[in-house]
PDB file of C-alpha atoms and ligand atoms in Angstrom:
ATOM      1  CA  MET A   1     -31.275 -92.527 -58.389  1.00  0.00           C
ATOM      2  CA  ARG A   2     -28.753 -93.636 -55.785  1.00  0.00           C
ATOM      3  CA  GLU A   3     -26.124 -91.125 -54.668  1.00  0.00           C
ATOM      4  CA  GLY A   4     -22.608 -92.009 -55.629  1.00  0.00           C
ATOM      5  CA  LYS A   5     -20.132 -93.168 -52.989  1.00  0.00           C
ATOM      6  CA  LEU A   6     -17.112 -91.203 -51.984  1.00  0.00           C
ATOM      7  CA  PHE A   7     -13.825 -93.109 -51.711  1.00  0.00           C
ATOM      8  CA  ILE A   8     -10.613 -91.622 -50.420  1.00  0.00           C
ATOM      9  CA  ILE A   9      -7.321 -93.209 -51.350  1.00  0.00           C
ATOM     10  CA  SER A  10      -4.221 -92.150 -49.435  1.00  0.00           C
ATOM     11  CA  GLY A  11      -0.764 -93.497 -48.985  1.00  0.00           C
ATOM     12  CA  PRO A  12       2.769 -92.187 -49.002  1.00  0.00           C
ATOM     13  CA  SER A  13       4.283 -90.772 -52.148  1.00  0.00           C
ATOM     14  CA  GLY A  14       5.711 -93.673 -54.164  1.00  0.00           C
ATOM     15  CA  THR A  15       3.237 -96.345 -53.038  1.00  0.00           C
ATOM     16  CA  GLY A  16       1.697 -96.421 -56.488  1.00  0.00           C
ATOM     17  CA  LYS A  17      -1.670 -95.012 -55.424  1.00  0.00           C
ATOM     18  CA  GLY A  18      -1.793 -92.767 -58.480  1.00  0.00           C
ATOM     19  CA  THR A  19      -1.344 -95.737 -60.803  1.00  0.00           C
ATOM     20  CA  ILE A  20      -3.967 -97.718 -58.908  1.00  0.00           C
ATOM     21  CA  CYS A  21      -6.467 -94.841 -59.206  1.00  0.00           C
ATOM     22  CA  LYS A  22      -5.863 -94.446 -62.939  1.00  0.00           C
ATOM     23  CA  ARG A  23      -6.411 -98.153 -63.430  1.00  0.00           C
ATOM     24  CA  LEU A  24      -9.687 -98.116 -61.491  1.00  0.00           C
ATOM     25  CA  VAL A  25     -11.030 -95.250 -63.573  1.00  0.00           C
ATOM     26  CA  ALA A  26     -10.060 -97.012 -66.795  1.00  0.00           C
ATOM     27  CA  MET A  27     -11.767-100.221 -65.634  1.00  0.00           C
ATOM     28  CA  ASP A  28     -15.075 -98.760 -64.586  1.00  0.00           C
ATOM     29  CA  PRO A  29     -16.917 -95.879 -66.250  1.00  0.00           C
ATOM     30  CA  ASP A  30     -18.964 -95.228 -63.110  1.00  0.00           C
ATOM     31  CA  ILE A  31     -15.849 -94.191 -61.199  1.00  0.00           C
ATOM     32  CA  THR A  32     -14.605 -90.608 -61.452  1.00  0.00           C
ATOM     33  CA  LEU A  33     -11.267 -89.407 -60.174  1.00  0.00           C
ATOM     34  CA  SER A  34     -11.318 -85.911 -58.743  1.00  0.00           C
ATOM     35  CA  VAL A  35      -8.603 -83.591 -60.088  1.00  0.00           C
ATOM     36  CA  SER A  36      -7.069 -81.480 -57.322  1.00  0.00           C
ATOM     37  CA  VAL A  37      -5.629 -78.011 -57.468  1.00  0.00           C
ATOM     38  CA  THR A  38      -2.040 -77.509 -56.382  1.00  0.00           C
ATOM     39  CA  THR A  39       0.488 -74.716 -56.146  1.00  0.00           C
ATOM     40  CA  ARG A  40       3.391 -76.999 -57.075  1.00  0.00           C
ATOM     41  CA  SER A  41       4.886 -76.983 -60.568  1.00  0.00           C
ATOM     42  CA  PRO A  42       4.045 -79.775 -62.991  1.00  0.00           C
ATOM     43  CA  ARG A  43       6.476 -82.702 -63.221  1.00  0.00           C
ATOM     44  CA  GLU A  44       7.553 -83.929 -66.600  1.00  0.00           C
ATOM     45  CA  GLY A  45       4.628 -85.632 -68.314  1.00  0.00           C
ATOM     46  CA  GLU A  46       1.966 -84.027 -66.136  1.00  0.00           C
ATOM     47  CA  ALA A  47      -0.759 -81.981 -67.829  1.00  0.00           C
ATOM     48  CA  HIS A  48      -2.911 -79.157 -66.491  1.00  0.00           C
ATOM     49  CA  GLY A  49      -6.391 -80.495 -65.803  1.00  0.00           C
ATOM     50  CA  ARG A  50      -5.318 -84.143 -65.942  1.00  0.00           C
ATOM     51  CA  GLU A  51      -3.021 -84.853 -62.955  1.00  0.00           C
ATOM     52  CA  TYR A  52      -3.773 -81.513 -61.310  1.00  0.00           C
ATOM     53  CA  PHE A  53      -4.934 -77.997 -61.999  1.00  0.00           C
ATOM     54  CA  PHE A  54      -1.659 -76.156 -61.484  1.00  0.00           C
ATOM     55  CA  ILE A  55      -2.564 -72.748 -60.093  1.00  0.00           C
ATOM     56  CA  SER A  56      -0.811 -69.843 -58.407  1.00  0.00           C
ATOM     57  CA  ARG A  57      -0.828 -69.312 -54.678  1.00  0.00           C
ATOM     58  CA  GLU A  58      -3.081 -66.279 -55.163  1.00  0.00           C
ATOM     59  CA  GLU A  59      -5.627 -68.274 -57.188  1.00  0.00           C
ATOM     60  CA  TYR A  60      -5.523 -71.028 -54.589  1.00  0.00           C
ATOM     61  CA  LEU A  61      -6.129 -68.659 -51.682  1.00  0.00           C
ATOM     62  CA  GLN A  62      -9.010 -67.050 -53.554  1.00  0.00           C
ATOM     63  CA  LEU A  63     -10.622 -70.432 -54.212  1.00  0.00           C
ATOM     64  CA  LEU A  64     -10.199 -71.333 -50.557  1.00  0.00           C
ATOM     65  CA  SER A  65     -11.725 -68.119 -49.251  1.00  0.00           C
ATOM     66  CA  ASP A  66     -14.651 -68.508 -51.683  1.00  0.00           C
ATOM     67  CA  GLY A  67     -15.422 -71.879 -50.069  1.00  0.00           C
ATOM     68  CA  GLY A  68     -14.535 -73.673 -53.289  1.00  0.00           C
ATOM     69  CA  LEU A  69     -12.488 -76.436 -51.669  1.00  0.00           C
ATOM     70  CA  LEU A  70     -13.969 -79.548 -50.097  1.00  0.00           C
ATOM     71  CA  GLU A  71     -10.731 -80.043 -48.178  1.00  0.00           C
ATOM     72  CA  HIS A  72      -7.270 -78.609 -48.366  1.00  0.00           C
ATOM     73  CA  ALA A  73      -3.841 -79.257 -46.977  1.00  0.00           C
ATOM     74  CA  SER A  74      -0.319 -78.055 -47.014  1.00  0.00           C
ATOM     75  CA  VAL A  75       1.932 -81.003 -47.798  1.00  0.00           C
ATOM     76  CA  TYR A  76       5.757 -81.009 -47.474  1.00  0.00           C
ATOM     77  CA  GLY A  77       5.845 -77.592 -45.871  1.00  0.00           C
ATOM     78  CA  LYS A  78       4.686 -75.038 -48.366  1.00  0.00           C
ATOM     79  CA  THR A  79       2.953 -76.782 -51.254  1.00  0.00           C
ATOM     80  CA  LEU A  80      -0.814 -76.371 -51.144  1.00  0.00           C
ATOM     81  CA  TYR A  81      -3.273 -78.966 -52.417  1.00  0.00           C
ATOM     82  CA  GLY A  82      -7.058 -78.987 -52.428  1.00  0.00           C
ATOM     83  CA  THR A  83     -10.123 -80.742 -53.820  1.00  0.00           C
ATOM     84  CA  PRO A  84     -12.493 -78.536 -55.834  1.00  0.00           C
ATOM     85  CA  ARG A  85     -15.878 -78.906 -54.144  1.00  0.00           C
ATOM     86  CA  GLU A  86     -18.330 -78.350 -56.974  1.00  0.00           C
ATOM     87  CA  PRO A  87     -17.499 -81.236 -59.325  1.00  0.00           C
ATOM     88  CA  VAL A  88     -17.469 -83.757 -56.484  1.00  0.00           C
ATOM     89  CA  VAL A  89     -20.866 -82.701 -55.176  1.00  0.00           C
ATOM     90  CA  LYS A  90     -22.271 -82.807 -58.712  1.00  0.00           C
ATOM     91  CA  TRP A  91     -20.878 -86.257 -59.553  1.00  0.00           C
ATOM     92  CA  LEU A  92     -22.128 -87.784 -56.303  1.00  0.00           C
ATOM     93  CA  ALA A  93     -25.604 -86.339 -56.889  1.00  0.00           C
ATOM     94  CA  ARG A  94     -25.597 -87.915 -60.354  1.00  0.00           C
ATOM     95  CA  GLY A  95     -24.809 -91.295 -58.870  1.00  0.00           C
ATOM     96  CA  ARG A  96     -21.182 -91.523 -59.887  1.00  0.00           C
ATOM     97  CA  ASP A  97     -18.687 -92.938 -57.429  1.00  0.00           C
ATOM     98  CA  VAL A  98     -15.845 -90.528 -56.804  1.00  0.00           C
ATOM     99  CA  ILE A  99     -12.262 -91.173 -55.752  1.00  0.00           C
ATOM    100  CA  LEU A 100     -10.206 -88.507 -54.037  1.00  0.00           C
ATOM    101  CA  GLU A 101      -6.509 -89.264 -54.066  1.00  0.00           C
ATOM    102  CA  ILE A 102      -5.468 -87.060 -51.160  1.00  0.00           C
ATOM    103  CA  ASP A 103      -3.252 -87.030 -48.099  1.00  0.00           C
ATOM    104  CA  VAL A 104      -4.244 -88.011 -44.562  1.00  0.00           C
ATOM    105  CA  GLN A 105      -4.983 -84.465 -43.355  1.00  0.00           C
ATOM    106  CA  GLY A 106      -7.436 -84.007 -46.219  1.00  0.00           C
ATOM    107  CA  ALA A 107      -8.967 -87.454 -45.682  1.00  0.00           C
ATOM    108  CA  PHE A 108      -9.852 -86.699 -42.070  1.00  0.00           C
ATOM    109  CA  GLN A 109     -11.352 -83.322 -43.048  1.00  0.00           C
ATOM    110  CA  VAL A 110     -13.594 -84.982 -45.631  1.00  0.00           C
ATOM    111  CA  ARG A 111     -14.631 -87.650 -43.132  1.00  0.00           C
ATOM    112  CA  GLN A 112     -15.911 -84.920 -40.793  1.00  0.00           C
ATOM    113  CA  ASN A 113     -18.239 -83.579 -43.483  1.00  0.00           C
ATOM    114  CA  TYR A 114     -19.072 -86.888 -45.183  1.00  0.00           C
ATOM    115  CA  PRO A 115     -18.933 -89.504 -42.407  1.00  0.00           C
ATOM    116  CA  GLU A 116     -20.148 -92.128 -44.886  1.00  0.00           C
ATOM    117  CA  CYS A 117     -17.048 -91.796 -47.077  1.00  0.00           C
ATOM    118  CA  ILE A 118     -14.784 -94.826 -47.341  1.00  0.00           C
ATOM    119  CA  LEU A 119     -11.093 -94.481 -46.524  1.00  0.00           C
ATOM    120  CA  ILE A 120      -8.543 -96.779 -48.180  1.00  0.00           C
ATOM    121  CA  PHE A 121      -4.852 -96.593 -47.334  1.00  0.00           C
ATOM    122  CA  ILE A 122      -2.233 -97.954 -49.747  1.00  0.00           C
ATOM    123  CA  LEU A 123       0.873 -99.254 -47.975  1.00  0.00           C
ATOM    124  CA  PRO A 124       4.279 -99.981 -49.503  1.00  0.00           C
ATOM    125  CA  PRO A 125       5.616-103.504 -48.907  1.00  0.00           C
ATOM    126  CA  SER A 126       8.479-101.945 -46.861  1.00  0.00           C
ATOM    127  CA  MET A 127      10.183 -98.593 -46.264  1.00  0.00           C
ATOM    128  CA  GLU A 128      13.205 -99.800 -48.281  1.00  0.00           C
ATOM    129  CA  GLU A 129      10.980-100.546 -51.247  1.00  0.00           C
ATOM    130  CA  LEU A 130       9.291 -97.159 -50.921  1.00  0.00           C
ATOM    131  CA  GLU A 131      12.623 -95.346 -50.944  1.00  0.00           C
ATOM    132  CA  ALA A 132      13.748 -97.309 -54.001  1.00  0.00           C
ATOM    133  CA  ARG A 133      10.526 -96.432 -55.842  1.00  0.00           C
ATOM    134  CA  ILE A 134      10.804 -92.721 -55.099  1.00  0.00           C
ATOM    135  CA  ILE A 135      14.452 -92.670 -56.202  1.00  0.00           C
ATOM    136  CA  GLY A 136      13.500 -94.663 -59.310  1.00  0.00           C
ATOM    137  CA  ARG A 137      10.977 -92.022 -60.265  1.00  0.00           C
ATOM    138  CA  GLY A 138      13.933 -89.632 -60.487  1.00  0.00           C
ATOM    139  CA  SER A 139      11.959 -86.470 -59.911  1.00  0.00           C
ATOM    140  CA  GLU A 140      13.120 -85.673 -56.387  1.00  0.00           C
ATOM    141  CA  THR A 141      16.072 -83.735 -55.119  1.00  0.00           C
ATOM    142  CA  GLU A 142      17.884 -85.172 -52.077  1.00  0.00           C
ATOM    143  CA  GLU A 143      16.023 -82.667 -49.895  1.00  0.00           C
ATOM    144  CA  SER A 144      12.572 -83.503 -51.173  1.00  0.00           C
ATOM    145  CA  LEU A 145      13.344 -87.237 -51.007  1.00  0.00           C
ATOM    146  CA  THR A 146      14.145 -86.850 -47.299  1.00  0.00           C
ATOM    147  CA  ALA A 147      10.979 -84.789 -46.784  1.00  0.00           C
ATOM    148  CA  ARG A 148       8.856 -87.385 -48.602  1.00  0.00           C
ATOM    149  CA  LEU A 149      10.275 -90.274 -46.572  1.00  0.00           C
ATOM    150  CA  ALA A 150       9.718 -88.424 -43.284  1.00  0.00           C
ATOM    151  CA  GLU A 151       6.155 -87.606 -44.382  1.00  0.00           C
ATOM    152  CA  ALA A 152       5.633 -91.258 -45.372  1.00  0.00           C
ATOM    153  CA  GLU A 153       6.516 -92.495 -41.887  1.00  0.00           C
ATOM    154  CA  LYS A 154       4.082 -90.055 -40.297  1.00  0.00           C
ATOM    155  CA  GLU A 155       1.299 -91.015 -42.712  1.00  0.00           C
ATOM    156  CA  ILE A 156       1.803 -94.752 -42.218  1.00  0.00           C
ATOM    157  CA  GLU A 157       1.290 -94.300 -38.471  1.00  0.00           C
ATOM    158  CA  LEU A 158      -2.259 -93.158 -39.265  1.00  0.00           C
ATOM    159  CA  ALA A 159      -3.100 -96.014 -41.626  1.00  0.00           C
ATOM    160  CA  ASP A 160      -4.998 -97.925 -38.952  1.00  0.00           C
ATOM    161  CA  GLN A 161      -7.552 -95.103 -38.741  1.00  0.00           C
ATOM    162  CA  TYR A 162      -8.583 -95.919 -42.329  1.00  0.00           C
ATOM    163  CA  ASP A 163     -11.411 -98.335 -43.104  1.00  0.00           C
ATOM    164  CA  TYR A 164      -9.166-100.505 -45.283  1.00  0.00           C
ATOM    165  CA  GLN A 165      -5.436-101.007 -45.798  1.00  0.00           C
ATOM    166  CA  VAL A 166      -4.043-102.508 -48.992  1.00  0.00           C
ATOM    167  CA  VAL A 167      -0.365-103.391 -49.454  1.00  0.00           C
ATOM    168  CA  ASN A 168       0.886-102.635 -52.953  1.00  0.00           C
ATOM    169  CA  GLY A 169       3.517-105.311 -53.460  1.00  0.00           C
ATOM    170  CA  ASP A 170       2.083-106.444 -56.761  1.00  0.00           C
ATOM    171  CA  LEU A 171       0.174-103.817 -58.767  1.00  0.00           C
ATOM    172  CA  GLU A 172      -2.395-106.188 -60.312  1.00  0.00           C
ATOM    173  CA  GLU A 173      -3.201-107.683 -56.938  1.00  0.00           C
ATOM    174  CA  ALA A 174      -3.513-104.238 -55.306  1.00  0.00           C
ATOM    175  CA  VAL A 175      -5.863-103.010 -58.055  1.00  0.00           C
ATOM    176  CA  ARG A 176      -7.948-106.172 -57.663  1.00  0.00           C
ATOM    177  CA  GLN A 177      -8.192-105.673 -53.904  1.00  0.00           C
ATOM    178  CA  VAL A 178      -9.152-101.997 -54.100  1.00  0.00           C
ATOM    179  CA  TYR A 179     -11.736-102.720 -56.785  1.00  0.00           C
ATOM    180  CA  GLY A 180     -13.070-105.495 -54.557  1.00  0.00           C
ATOM    181  CA  ILE A 181     -13.528-102.978 -51.736  1.00  0.00           C
ATOM    182  CA  ILE A 182     -15.321-100.539 -54.055  1.00  0.00           C
ATOM    183  CA  THR A 183     -17.656-103.267 -55.331  1.00  0.00           C
ATOM    184  CA  GLU A 184     -18.423-104.481 -51.818  1.00  0.00           C
ATOM    185  CA  GLU A 185     -19.171-100.948 -50.588  1.00  0.00           C
ATOM    186  CA  ARG A 186     -21.401-100.238 -53.604  1.00  0.00           C
ATOM    187  CA  ASN A 187     -23.452-103.294 -52.831  1.00  0.00           C
ATOM    188  CA  LYS A 188     -23.969-102.396 -49.184  1.00  0.00           C
ATOM    189  CA  GLU A 189     -26.601 -99.678 -49.739  1.00  0.00           C
TER     190      GLU A 189
HETATM  191  P1  5GP B   1       2.373 -85.222 -55.374  1.00  0.00           P
HETATM  192  O1  5GP B   1       2.990 -83.854 -55.231  1.00  0.00           O
HETATM  193  O2  5GP B   1       3.384 -86.304 -55.254  1.00  0.00           O
HETATM  194  O3  5GP B   1       1.513 -85.348 -56.577  1.00  0.00           O
HETATM  195  O4  5GP B   1       1.379 -85.403 -54.149  1.00  0.00           O
HETATM  196  C1  5GP B   1       1.825 -85.203 -52.853  1.00  0.00           C
HETATM  197  C2  5GP B   1       0.769 -85.553 -51.845  1.00  0.00           C
HETATM  198  O5  5GP B   1      -0.325 -84.644 -51.918  1.00  0.00           O
HETATM  199  C3  5GP B   1       0.172 -86.938 -52.020  1.00  0.00           C
HETATM  200  O6  5GP B   1       0.131 -87.563 -50.748  1.00  0.00           O
HETATM  201  C4  5GP B   1      -1.202 -86.659 -52.534  1.00  0.00           C
HETATM  202  O7  5GP B   1      -2.107 -87.662 -52.163  1.00  0.00           O
HETATM  203  C5  5GP B   1      -1.529 -85.367 -51.832  1.00  0.00           C
HETATM  204  N1  5GP B   1      -2.586 -84.630 -52.507  1.00  0.00           N
HETATM  205  C6  5GP B   1      -2.811 -84.500 -53.823  1.00  0.00           C
HETATM  206  N2  5GP B   1      -3.908 -83.772 -54.055  1.00  0.00           N
HETATM  207  C7  5GP B   1      -4.421 -83.456 -52.846  1.00  0.00           C
HETATM  208  C8  5GP B   1      -5.589 -82.743 -52.423  1.00  0.00           C
HETATM  209  O8  5GP B   1      -6.390 -82.236 -53.200  1.00  0.00           O
HETATM  210  N3  5GP B   1      -5.753 -82.630 -51.094  1.00  0.00           N
HETATM  211  C9  5GP B   1      -4.936 -83.171 -50.184  1.00  0.00           C
HETATM  212  N4  5GP B   1      -5.218 -83.032 -48.902  1.00  0.00           N
HETATM  213  N5  5GP B   1      -3.831 -83.850 -50.546  1.00  0.00           N
HETATM  214  C10 5GP B   1      -3.580 -83.994 -51.861  1.00  0.00           C
END
């Protein structure tokens, strides 16, 4: 049986990468989305085990020291995020394609261990549009909005180190393009 392929999708907060990933998983039963652990609190509408596993800092540090994370990063200062290693390794071995929706620091860590992974960066149509989307989501304080925009600018500077860049101006078009990349990579063998 062929090993699954590992896709990493990154992009600044508010680019719609989460929506794109959910759509891809709904479209194709051979795609699995990895659920990360995080030390941040759930936002309204988020469920434990669906968007993230929301864990304490102590649990996170234990998992990390046990070697349970494939990659990990501290985003926006003190919030910790990481990809549980075991499920990803298992899914790939079973031939399922896996998507990690993670930040750029995590993406480069994974690339060191899995050089064959495919990196896709989702870009906003403009910084103005990105700011409007984050404000529209209504979940950020002024301080975290500023932090997210500053982080976005830094991340976008690294987009050209990704294998593919997709601009999410129109959601349907962006989903179509990312799915096109996945299909093309699957067929490469
Ligand atoms: P949010 O708090 O808005 O859900 O996510 C903030 C950022 O953390 C996003 O850029 C997201 O891609 C990134 N992120 C989520 N999970 C992980 C993970 O497991 N590892 C890494 N490195 N970044 C993650």
